[in-house]
Amino acid sequence: MNLFCQKQCYRPLKCFIFACFLLCMLFTGCRTDNKASAVSSDYVLKCGNLLISVSEFSEELECEKSAYPYDINSDMKKYKDLVLDLAAQLSQELVLRAAAAEDGISVTEKEIDAAAKEVKKDFPGDSFQKMLIENAVSYPVWKKRLGIRLLINRFIKKSLKDKIEITPEDIEKYYQLHKKTGEFHKKYVVQHDGQENGSQWGRTQEKSDQEKSDIEEKKLLNHLRLQKAEEKYPAWIDALNKKFPVEINKKALGVFLRSKE
């Protein structure tokens, strides 16, 4: 994935289904903004008070196009698919951002700066600036994308992942599934008191020769919680999509679908 076009910070996005939905809206006119006004031409997607302007969509599209090793403009079908996929991804982001705002979840400029500093550590010398140039994205745009990613990750963690409870039965099921592969070297049981931080681990008499490599409690709980979150994500995001509908400016989006310039 292109580091500077980070859309996939959450899974699954179901972008293919959403893209088909967008295509249907473009030709049927359902659930779109049909106002023929100056304001309507200023945005491509809108969810409540949040919107993706024409210029923002254009910047995102150029970033996505730069990730291809060939000129995608030469293939009209793939180009249109790219536009629809981008619209689907940005629409899903708008839904999550709107839901985060309603829950009072935000990220500060200080937090974004700290995260940007951590990313830059992986790019020695001037390689970070070179990567920005190669991906046709300015630093302000990249930093904005990073902030959105941090916000969405925080919202998903607080509203979905952190609310998932791991039971002793989940631990046992995981052990039974992995004990024969050697991925789980010791059998654990949980003395669960109903609180995430109040779980205490007991050790059964069954031990392996690889005792030192046993999975730590926190790591295992996080793994199981993430697994459950992925299972619950489709129903969870469907509910948010209904609560925070996205308006699509079919005229503005249609311009991108017809033009490859």
PDB file of N, CA and C in Angstrom, residues 43-127:
ATOM      1  N   TYR A  43     -18.229  20.539  -4.062  1.00  0.00           N
ATOM      2  CA  TYR A  43     -17.881  19.313  -3.359  1.00  0.00           C
ATOM      3  C   TYR A  43     -18.237  18.084  -4.193  1.00  0.00           C
ATOM      4  N   VAL A  44     -17.582  16.984  -3.859  1.00  0.00           N
ATOM      5  CA  VAL A  44     -17.886  15.712  -4.508  1.00  0.00           C
ATOM      6  C   VAL A  44     -18.687  14.827  -3.558  1.00  0.00           C
ATOM      7  N   LEU A  45     -18.294  14.818  -2.289  1.00  0.00           N
ATOM      8  CA  LEU A  45     -18.956  13.999  -1.275  1.00  0.00           C
ATOM      9  C   LEU A  45     -19.213  14.845  -0.041  1.00  0.00           C
ATOM     10  N   LYS A  46     -20.330  14.563   0.641  1.00  0.00           N
ATOM     11  CA  LYS A  46     -20.656  15.317   1.846  1.00  0.00           C
ATOM     12  C   LYS A  46     -21.390  14.431   2.836  1.00  0.00           C
ATOM     13  N   CYS A  47     -21.024  14.568   4.107  1.00  0.00           N
ATOM     14  CA  CYS A  47     -21.689  13.831   5.180  1.00  0.00           C
ATOM     15  C   CYS A  47     -21.861  14.787   6.346  1.00  0.00           C
ATOM     16  N   GLY A  48     -23.068  15.285   6.530  1.00  0.00           N
ATOM     17  CA  GLY A  48     -23.300  16.281   7.565  1.00  0.00           C
ATOM     18  C   GLY A  48     -22.523  17.543   7.249  1.00  0.00           C
ATOM     19  N   ASN A  49     -21.714  17.987   8.208  1.00  0.00           N
ATOM     20  CA  ASN A  49     -20.902  19.183   8.008  1.00  0.00           C
ATOM     21  C   ASN A  49     -19.547  18.890   7.364  1.00  0.00           C
ATOM     22  N   LEU A  50     -19.258  17.621   7.134  1.00  0.00           N
ATOM     23  CA  LEU A  50     -17.992  17.234   6.530  1.00  0.00           C
ATOM     24  C   LEU A  50     -18.155  17.048   5.026  1.00  0.00           C
ATOM     25  N   LEU A  51     -17.135  17.429   4.278  1.00  0.00           N
ATOM     26  CA  LEU A  51     -17.220  17.245   2.832  1.00  0.00           C
ATOM     27  C   LEU A  51     -15.837  17.025   2.229  1.00  0.00           C
ATOM     28  N   ILE A  52     -15.848  16.464   1.044  1.00  0.00           N
ATOM     29  CA  ILE A  52     -14.649  16.324   0.223  1.00  0.00           C
ATOM     30  C   ILE A  52     -14.839  17.254  -0.963  1.00  0.00           C
ATOM     31  N   SER A  53     -14.038  18.313  -1.006  1.00  0.00           N
ATOM     32  CA  SER A  53     -14.182  19.289  -2.079  1.00  0.00           C
ATOM     33  C   SER A  53     -13.649  18.728  -3.399  1.00  0.00           C
ATOM     34  N   VAL A  54     -13.956  19.437  -4.472  1.00  0.00           N
ATOM     35  CA  VAL A  54     -13.471  19.025  -5.782  1.00  0.00           C
ATOM     36  C   VAL A  54     -11.942  19.018  -5.806  1.00  0.00           C
ATOM     37  N   SER A  55     -11.342  20.058  -5.225  1.00  0.00           N
ATOM     38  CA  SER A  55      -9.878  20.142  -5.219  1.00  0.00           C
ATOM     39  C   SER A  55      -9.269  19.032  -4.367  1.00  0.00           C
ATOM     40  N   GLU A  56      -9.909  18.699  -3.242  1.00  0.00           N
ATOM     41  CA  GLU A  56      -9.410  17.619  -2.385  1.00  0.00           C
ATOM     42  C   GLU A  56      -9.504  16.277  -3.094  1.00  0.00           C
ATOM     43  N   PHE A  57     -10.616  16.051  -3.777  1.00  0.00           N
ATOM     44  CA  PHE A  57     -10.788  14.799  -4.510  1.00  0.00           C
ATOM     45  C   PHE A  57      -9.742  14.692  -5.608  1.00  0.00           C
ATOM     46  N   SER A  58      -9.478  15.803  -6.270  1.00  0.00           N
ATOM     47  CA  SER A  58      -8.484  15.816  -7.338  1.00  0.00           C
ATOM     48  C   SER A  58      -7.092  15.490  -6.786  1.00  0.00           C
ATOM     49  N   GLU A  59      -6.749  16.052  -5.620  1.00  0.00           N
ATOM     50  CA  GLU A  59      -5.453  15.768  -4.992  1.00  0.00           C
ATOM     51  C   GLU A  59      -5.335  14.293  -4.635  1.00  0.00           C
ATOM     52  N   GLU A  60      -6.410  13.734  -4.069  1.00  0.00           N
ATOM     53  CA  GLU A  60      -6.407  12.323  -3.684  1.00  0.00           C
ATOM     54  C   GLU A  60      -6.266  11.431  -4.925  1.00  0.00           C
ATOM     55  N   LEU A  61      -6.936  11.824  -5.996  1.00  0.00           N
ATOM     56  CA  LEU A  61      -6.890  11.029  -7.226  1.00  0.00           C
ATOM     57  C   LEU A  61      -5.477  11.020  -7.817  1.00  0.00           C
ATOM     58  N   GLU A  62      -4.824  12.177  -7.815  1.00  0.00           N
ATOM     59  CA  GLU A  62      -3.458  12.250  -8.334  1.00  0.00           C
ATOM     60  C   GLU A  62      -2.521  11.387  -7.497  1.00  0.00           C
ATOM     61  N   CYS A  63      -2.743  11.381  -6.190  1.00  0.00           N
ATOM     62  CA  CYS A  63      -1.936  10.556  -5.296  1.00  0.00           C
ATOM     63  C   CYS A  63      -2.132   9.082  -5.611  1.00  0.00           C
ATOM     64  N   GLU A  64      -3.372   8.682  -5.818  1.00  0.00           N
ATOM     65  CA  GLU A  64      -3.667   7.286  -6.131  1.00  0.00           C
ATOM     66  C   GLU A  64      -3.070   6.885  -7.483  1.00  0.00           C
ATOM     67  N   LYS A  65      -3.170   7.759  -8.454  1.00  0.00           N
ATOM     68  CA  LYS A  65      -2.633   7.473  -9.794  1.00  0.00           C
ATOM     69  C   LYS A  65      -1.118   7.293  -9.770  1.00  0.00           C
ATOM     70  N   SER A  66      -0.456   8.035  -8.870  1.00  0.00           N
ATOM     71  CA  SER A  66       1.001   7.956  -8.800  1.00  0.00           C
ATOM     72  C   SER A  66       1.483   6.614  -8.273  1.00  0.00           C
ATOM     73  N   ALA A  67       0.601   5.864  -7.636  1.00  0.00           N
ATOM     74  CA  ALA A  67       0.986   4.563  -7.071  1.00  0.00           C
ATOM     75  C   ALA A  67       1.078   3.483  -8.143  1.00  0.00           C
ATOM     76  N   TYR A  68       0.555   3.768  -9.348  1.00  0.00           N
ATOM     77  CA  TYR A  68       0.588   2.781 -10.424  1.00  0.00           C
ATOM     78  C   TYR A  68       1.909   2.852 -11.183  1.00  0.00           C
ATOM     79  N   PRO A  69       2.469   1.694 -11.528  1.00  0.00           N
ATOM     80  CA  PRO A  69       3.752   1.670 -12.249  1.00  0.00           C
ATOM     81  C   PRO A  69       3.603   2.029 -13.729  1.00  0.00           C
ATOM     82  N   TYR A  70       2.381   2.281 -14.172  1.00  0.00           N
ATOM     83  CA  TYR A  70       2.139   2.645 -15.566  1.00  0.00           C
ATOM     84  C   TYR A  70       1.118   3.780 -15.605  1.00  0.00           C
ATOM     85  N   ASP A  71       0.914   4.346 -16.760  1.00  0.00           N
ATOM     86  CA  ASP A  71      -0.023   5.450 -16.933  1.00  0.00           C
ATOM     87  C   ASP A  71      -1.446   4.904 -16.970  1.00  0.00           C
ATOM     88  N   ILE A  72      -2.138   5.006 -15.844  1.00  0.00           N
ATOM     89  CA  ILE A  72      -3.497   4.446 -15.760  1.00  0.00           C
ATOM     90  C   ILE A  72      -4.471   5.225 -16.640  1.00  0.00           C
ATOM     91  N   ASN A  73      -4.115   6.438 -17.041  1.00  0.00           N
ATOM     92  CA  ASN A  73      -4.987   7.219 -17.926  1.00  0.00           C
ATOM     93  C   ASN A  73      -5.188   6.547 -19.283  1.00  0.00           C
ATOM     94  N   SER A  74      -4.287   5.648 -19.607  1.00  0.00           N
ATOM     95  CA  SER A  74      -4.380   4.976 -20.906  1.00  0.00           C
ATOM     96  C   SER A  74      -5.406   3.851 -20.909  1.00  0.00           C
ATOM     97  N   ASP A  75      -5.894   3.488 -19.751  1.00  0.00           N
ATOM     98  CA  ASP A  75      -6.892   2.421 -19.644  1.00  0.00           C
ATOM     99  C   ASP A  75      -8.150   3.010 -19.012  1.00  0.00           C
ATOM    100  N   MET A  76      -9.132   3.316 -19.818  1.00  0.00           N
ATOM    101  CA  MET A  76     -10.330   4.018 -19.348  1.00  0.00           C
ATOM    102  C   MET A  76     -11.089   3.223 -18.288  1.00  0.00           C
ATOM    103  N   LYS A  77     -11.198   1.916 -18.496  1.00  0.00           N
ATOM    104  CA  LYS A  77     -11.949   1.101 -17.540  1.00  0.00           C
ATOM    105  C   LYS A  77     -11.276   1.107 -16.167  1.00  0.00           C
ATOM    106  N   LYS A  78      -9.956   0.895 -16.152  1.00  0.00           N
ATOM    107  CA  LYS A  78      -9.240   0.883 -14.879  1.00  0.00           C
ATOM    108  C   LYS A  78      -9.247   2.267 -14.238  1.00  0.00           C
ATOM    109  N   TYR A  79      -9.196   3.288 -15.072  1.00  0.00           N
ATOM    110  CA  TYR A  79      -9.248   4.649 -14.552  1.00  0.00           C
ATOM    111  C   TYR A  79     -10.586   4.917 -13.858  1.00  0.00           C
ATOM    112  N   LYS A  80     -11.691   4.516 -14.492  1.00  0.00           N
ATOM    113  CA  LYS A  80     -13.007   4.716 -13.883  1.00  0.00           C
ATOM    114  C   LYS A  80     -13.152   3.902 -12.603  1.00  0.00           C
ATOM    115  N   ASP A  81     -12.625   2.690 -12.614  1.00  0.00           N
ATOM    116  CA  ASP A  81     -12.666   1.864 -11.406  1.00  0.00           C
ATOM    117  C   ASP A  81     -11.900   2.546 -10.271  1.00  0.00           C
ATOM    118  N   LEU A  82     -10.782   3.167 -10.615  1.00  0.00           N
ATOM    119  CA  LEU A  82      -9.980   3.868  -9.616  1.00  0.00           C
ATOM    120  C   LEU A  82     -10.760   5.031  -9.012  1.00  0.00           C
ATOM    121  N   VAL A  83     -11.448   5.789  -9.856  1.00  0.00           N
ATOM    122  CA  VAL A  83     -12.250   6.927  -9.383  1.00  0.00           C
ATOM    123  C   VAL A  83     -13.355   6.446  -8.446  1.00  0.00           C
ATOM    124  N   LEU A  84     -14.041   5.370  -8.834  1.00  0.00           N
ATOM    125  CA  LEU A  84     -15.127   4.838  -8.005  1.00  0.00           C
ATOM    126  C   LEU A  84     -14.599   4.270  -6.686  1.00  0.00           C
ATOM    127  N   ASP A  85     -13.478   3.585  -6.750  1.00  0.00           N
ATOM    128  CA  ASP A  85     -12.878   3.046  -5.521  1.00  0.00           C
ATOM    129  C   ASP A  85     -12.482   4.177  -4.573  1.00  0.00           C
ATOM    130  N   LEU A  86     -11.924   5.239  -5.133  1.00  0.00           N
ATOM    131  CA  LEU A  86     -11.527   6.377  -4.313  1.00  0.00           C
ATOM    132  C   LEU A  86     -12.747   7.031  -3.677  1.00  0.00           C
ATOM    133  N   ALA A  87     -13.810   7.195  -4.464  1.00  0.00           N
ATOM    134  CA  ALA A  87     -15.040   7.780  -3.929  1.00  0.00           C
ATOM    135  C   ALA A  87     -15.606   6.917  -2.804  1.00  0.00           C
ATOM    136  N   ALA A  88     -15.531   5.607  -2.963  1.00  0.00           N
ATOM    137  CA  ALA A  88     -16.025   4.694  -1.932  1.00  0.00           C
ATOM    138  C   ALA A  88     -15.194   4.810  -0.662  1.00  0.00           C
ATOM    139  N   GLN A  89     -13.880   4.858  -0.818  1.00  0.00           N
ATOM    140  CA  GLN A  89     -12.996   4.957   0.340  1.00  0.00           C
ATOM    141  C   GLN A  89     -13.204   6.264   1.096  1.00  0.00           C
ATOM    142  N   LEU A  90     -13.281   7.358   0.350  1.00  0.00           N
ATOM    143  CA  LEU A  90     -13.464   8.658   0.989  1.00  0.00           C
ATOM    144  C   LEU A  90     -14.851   8.782   1.621  1.00  0.00           C
ATOM    145  N   SER A  91     -15.853   8.156   1.014  1.00  0.00           N
ATOM    146  CA  SER A  91     -17.198   8.150   1.584  1.00  0.00           C
ATOM    147  C   SER A  91     -17.215   7.424   2.919  1.00  0.00           C
ATOM    148  N   GLN A  92     -16.516   6.272   2.957  1.00  0.00           N
ATOM    149  CA  GLN A  92     -16.464   5.521   4.201  1.00  0.00           C
ATOM    150  C   GLN A  92     -15.723   6.301   5.274  1.00  0.00           C
ATOM    151  N   GLU A  93     -14.687   7.012   4.868  1.00  0.00           N
ATOM    152  CA  GLU A  93     -13.962   7.857   5.811  1.00  0.00           C
ATOM    153  C   GLU A  93     -14.859   8.944   6.379  1.00  0.00           C
ATOM    154  N   LEU A  94     -15.666   9.562   5.535  1.00  0.00           N
ATOM    155  CA  LEU A  94     -16.566  10.618   5.991  1.00  0.00           C
ATOM    156  C   LEU A  94     -17.538  10.092   7.044  1.00  0.00           C
ATOM    157  N   VAL A  95     -18.044   8.894   6.814  1.00  0.00           N
ATOM    158  CA  VAL A  95     -18.966   8.275   7.779  1.00  0.00           C
ATOM    159  C   VAL A  95     -18.274   8.096   9.130  1.00  0.00           C
ATOM    160  N   LEU A  96     -17.072   7.547   9.115  1.00  0.00           N
ATOM    161  CA  LEU A  96     -16.329   7.307  10.349  1.00  0.00           C
ATOM    162  C   LEU A  96     -15.936   8.619  11.026  1.00  0.00           C
ATOM    163  N   ARG A  97     -15.569   9.606  10.254  1.00  0.00           N
ATOM    164  CA  ARG A  97     -15.218  10.903  10.827  1.00  0.00           C
ATOM    165  C   ARG A  97     -16.429  11.581  11.458  1.00  0.00           C
ATOM    166  N   ALA A  98     -17.584  11.464  10.808  1.00  0.00           N
ATOM    167  CA  ALA A  98     -18.811  12.050  11.347  1.00  0.00           C
ATOM    168  C   ALA A  98     -19.203  11.367  12.655  1.00  0.00           C
ATOM    169  N   ALA A  99     -19.085  10.047  12.678  1.00  0.00           N
ATOM    170  CA  ALA A  99     -19.411   9.293  13.890  1.00  0.00           C
ATOM    171  C   ALA A  99     -18.441   9.640  15.020  1.00  0.00           C
ATOM    172  N   ALA A 100     -17.169   9.816  14.681  1.00  0.00           N
ATOM    173  CA  ALA A 100     -16.168  10.183  15.680  1.00  0.00           C
ATOM    174  C   ALA A 100     -16.472  11.558  16.266  1.00  0.00           C
ATOM    175  N   ALA A 101     -16.873  12.487  15.412  1.00  0.00           N
ATOM    176  CA  ALA A 101     -17.196  13.840  15.865  1.00  0.00           C
ATOM    177  C   ALA A 101     -18.384  13.812  16.824  1.00  0.00           C
ATOM    178  N   GLU A 102     -19.390  12.999  16.494  1.00  0.00           N
ATOM    179  CA  GLU A 102     -20.560  12.899  17.373  1.00  0.00           C
ATOM    180  C   GLU A 102     -20.185  12.337  18.740  1.00  0.00           C
ATOM    181  N   ASP A 103     -19.203  11.436  18.775  1.00  0.00           N
ATOM    182  CA  ASP A 103     -18.753  10.844  20.038  1.00  0.00           C
ATOM    183  C   ASP A 103     -17.724  11.702  20.759  1.00  0.00           C
ATOM    184  N   GLY A 104     -17.393  12.839  20.179  1.00  0.00           N
ATOM    185  CA  GLY A 104     -16.436  13.727  20.821  1.00  0.00           C
ATOM    186  C   GLY A 104     -14.998  13.259  20.731  1.00  0.00           C
ATOM    187  N   ILE A 105     -14.703  12.408  19.756  1.00  0.00           N
ATOM    188  CA  ILE A 105     -13.350  11.884  19.583  1.00  0.00           C
ATOM    189  C   ILE A 105     -12.584  12.765  18.598  1.00  0.00           C
ATOM    190  N   SER A 106     -11.361  13.113  18.963  1.00  0.00           N
ATOM    191  CA  SER A 106     -10.556  13.978  18.113  1.00  0.00           C
ATOM    192  C   SER A 106      -9.072  13.682  18.315  1.00  0.00           C
ATOM    193  N   VAL A 107      -8.247  14.269  17.479  1.00  0.00           N
ATOM    194  CA  VAL A 107      -6.791  14.195  17.642  1.00  0.00           C
ATOM    195  C   VAL A 107      -6.255  15.610  17.616  1.00  0.00           C
ATOM    196  N   THR A 108      -5.246  15.880  18.407  1.00  0.00           N
ATOM    197  CA  THR A 108      -4.674  17.216  18.477  1.00  0.00           C
ATOM    198  C   THR A 108      -3.544  17.376  17.473  1.00  0.00           C
ATOM    199  N   GLU A 109      -3.194  18.622  17.198  1.00  0.00           N
ATOM    200  CA  GLU A 109      -2.088  18.910  16.298  1.00  0.00           C
ATOM    201  C   GLU A 109      -0.787  18.352  16.859  1.00  0.00           C
ATOM    202  N   LYS A 110      -0.675  18.388  18.181  1.00  0.00           N
ATOM    203  CA  LYS A 110       0.522  17.860  18.836  1.00  0.00           C
ATOM    204  C   LYS A 110       0.651  16.361  18.600  1.00  0.00           C
ATOM    205  N   GLU A 111      -0.481  15.645  18.656  1.00  0.00           N
ATOM    206  CA  GLU A 111      -0.471  14.203  18.426  1.00  0.00           C
ATOM    207  C   GLU A 111      -0.117  13.875  16.977  1.00  0.00           C
ATOM    208  N   ILE A 112      -0.623  14.687  16.061  1.00  0.00           N
ATOM    209  CA  ILE A 112      -0.313  14.465  14.648  1.00  0.00           C
ATOM    210  C   ILE A 112       1.167  14.717  14.388  1.00  0.00           C
ATOM    211  N   ASP A 113       1.704  15.772  14.980  1.00  0.00           N
ATOM    212  CA  ASP A 113       3.123  16.082  14.815  1.00  0.00           C
ATOM    213  C   ASP A 113       3.997  14.959  15.365  1.00  0.00           C
ATOM    214  N   ALA A 114       3.584  14.404  16.511  1.00  0.00           N
ATOM    215  CA  ALA A 114       4.353  13.316  17.124  1.00  0.00           C
ATOM    216  C   ALA A 114       4.325  12.075  16.238  1.00  0.00           C
ATOM    217  N   ALA A 115       3.151  11.784  15.664  1.00  0.00           N
ATOM    218  CA  ALA A 115       3.028  10.617  14.779  1.00  0.00           C
ATOM    219  C   ALA A 115       3.851  10.822  13.511  1.00  0.00           C
ATOM    220  N   ALA A 116       3.839  12.048  12.979  1.00  0.00           N
ATOM    221  CA  ALA A 116       4.621  12.350  11.776  1.00  0.00           C
ATOM    222  C   ALA A 116       6.107  12.176  12.059  1.00  0.00           C
ATOM    223  N   LYS A 117       6.529  12.575  13.226  1.00  0.00           N
ATOM    224  CA  LYS A 117       7.932  12.434  13.614  1.00  0.00           C
ATOM    225  C   LYS A 117       8.346  10.967  13.653  1.00  0.00           C
ATOM    226  N   GLU A 118       7.453  10.108  14.159  1.00  0.00           N
ATOM    227  CA  GLU A 118       7.735   8.678  14.214  1.00  0.00           C
ATOM    228  C   GLU A 118       7.855   8.082  12.820  1.00  0.00           C
ATOM    229  N   VAL A 119       6.983   8.516  11.912  1.00  0.00           N
ATOM    230  CA  VAL A 119       7.034   8.013  10.537  1.00  0.00           C
ATOM    231  C   VAL A 119       8.347   8.409   9.871  1.00  0.00           C
ATOM    232  N   LYS A 120       8.755   9.632  10.096  1.00  0.00           N
ATOM    233  CA  LYS A 120       9.974  10.141   9.453  1.00  0.00           C
ATOM    234  C   LYS A 120      11.221   9.394   9.896  1.00  0.00           C
ATOM    235  N   LYS A 121      11.172   8.760  11.053  1.00  0.00           N
ATOM    236  CA  LYS A 121      12.319   8.007  11.547  1.00  0.00           C
ATOM    237  C   LYS A 121      12.687   6.856  10.615  1.00  0.00           C
ATOM    238  N   ASP A 122      11.700   6.386   9.862  1.00  0.00           N
ATOM    239  CA  ASP A 122      11.946   5.280   8.933  1.00  0.00           C
ATOM    240  C   ASP A 122      12.532   5.745   7.604  1.00  0.00           C
ATOM    241  N   PHE A 123      12.733   7.056   7.460  1.00  0.00           N
ATOM    242  CA  PHE A 123      13.245   7.622   6.212  1.00  0.00           C
ATOM    243  C   PHE A 123      14.506   8.439   6.494  1.00  0.00           C
ATOM    244  N   PRO A 124      15.663   7.820   6.385  1.00  0.00           N
ATOM    245  CA  PRO A 124      16.926   8.529   6.659  1.00  0.00           C
ATOM    246  C   PRO A 124      17.223   9.619   5.640  1.00  0.00           C
ATOM    247  N   GLY A 125      17.966  10.630   6.087  1.00  0.00           N
ATOM    248  CA  GLY A 125      18.364  11.704   5.182  1.00  0.00           C
ATOM    249  C   GLY A 125      17.174  12.442   4.592  1.00  0.00           C
ATOM    250  N   ASP A 126      17.240  12.661   3.286  1.00  0.00           N
ATOM    251  CA  ASP A 126      16.158  13.369   2.600  1.00  0.00           C
ATOM    252  C   ASP A 126      15.195  12.417   1.891  1.00  0.00           C
ATOM    253  N   SER A 127      15.222  11.137   2.286  1.00  0.00           N
ATOM    254  CA  SER A 127      14.381  10.141   1.610  1.00  0.00           C
ATOM    255  C   SER A 127      12.894  10.392   1.834  1.00  0.00           C
TER     256      SER A 127
END
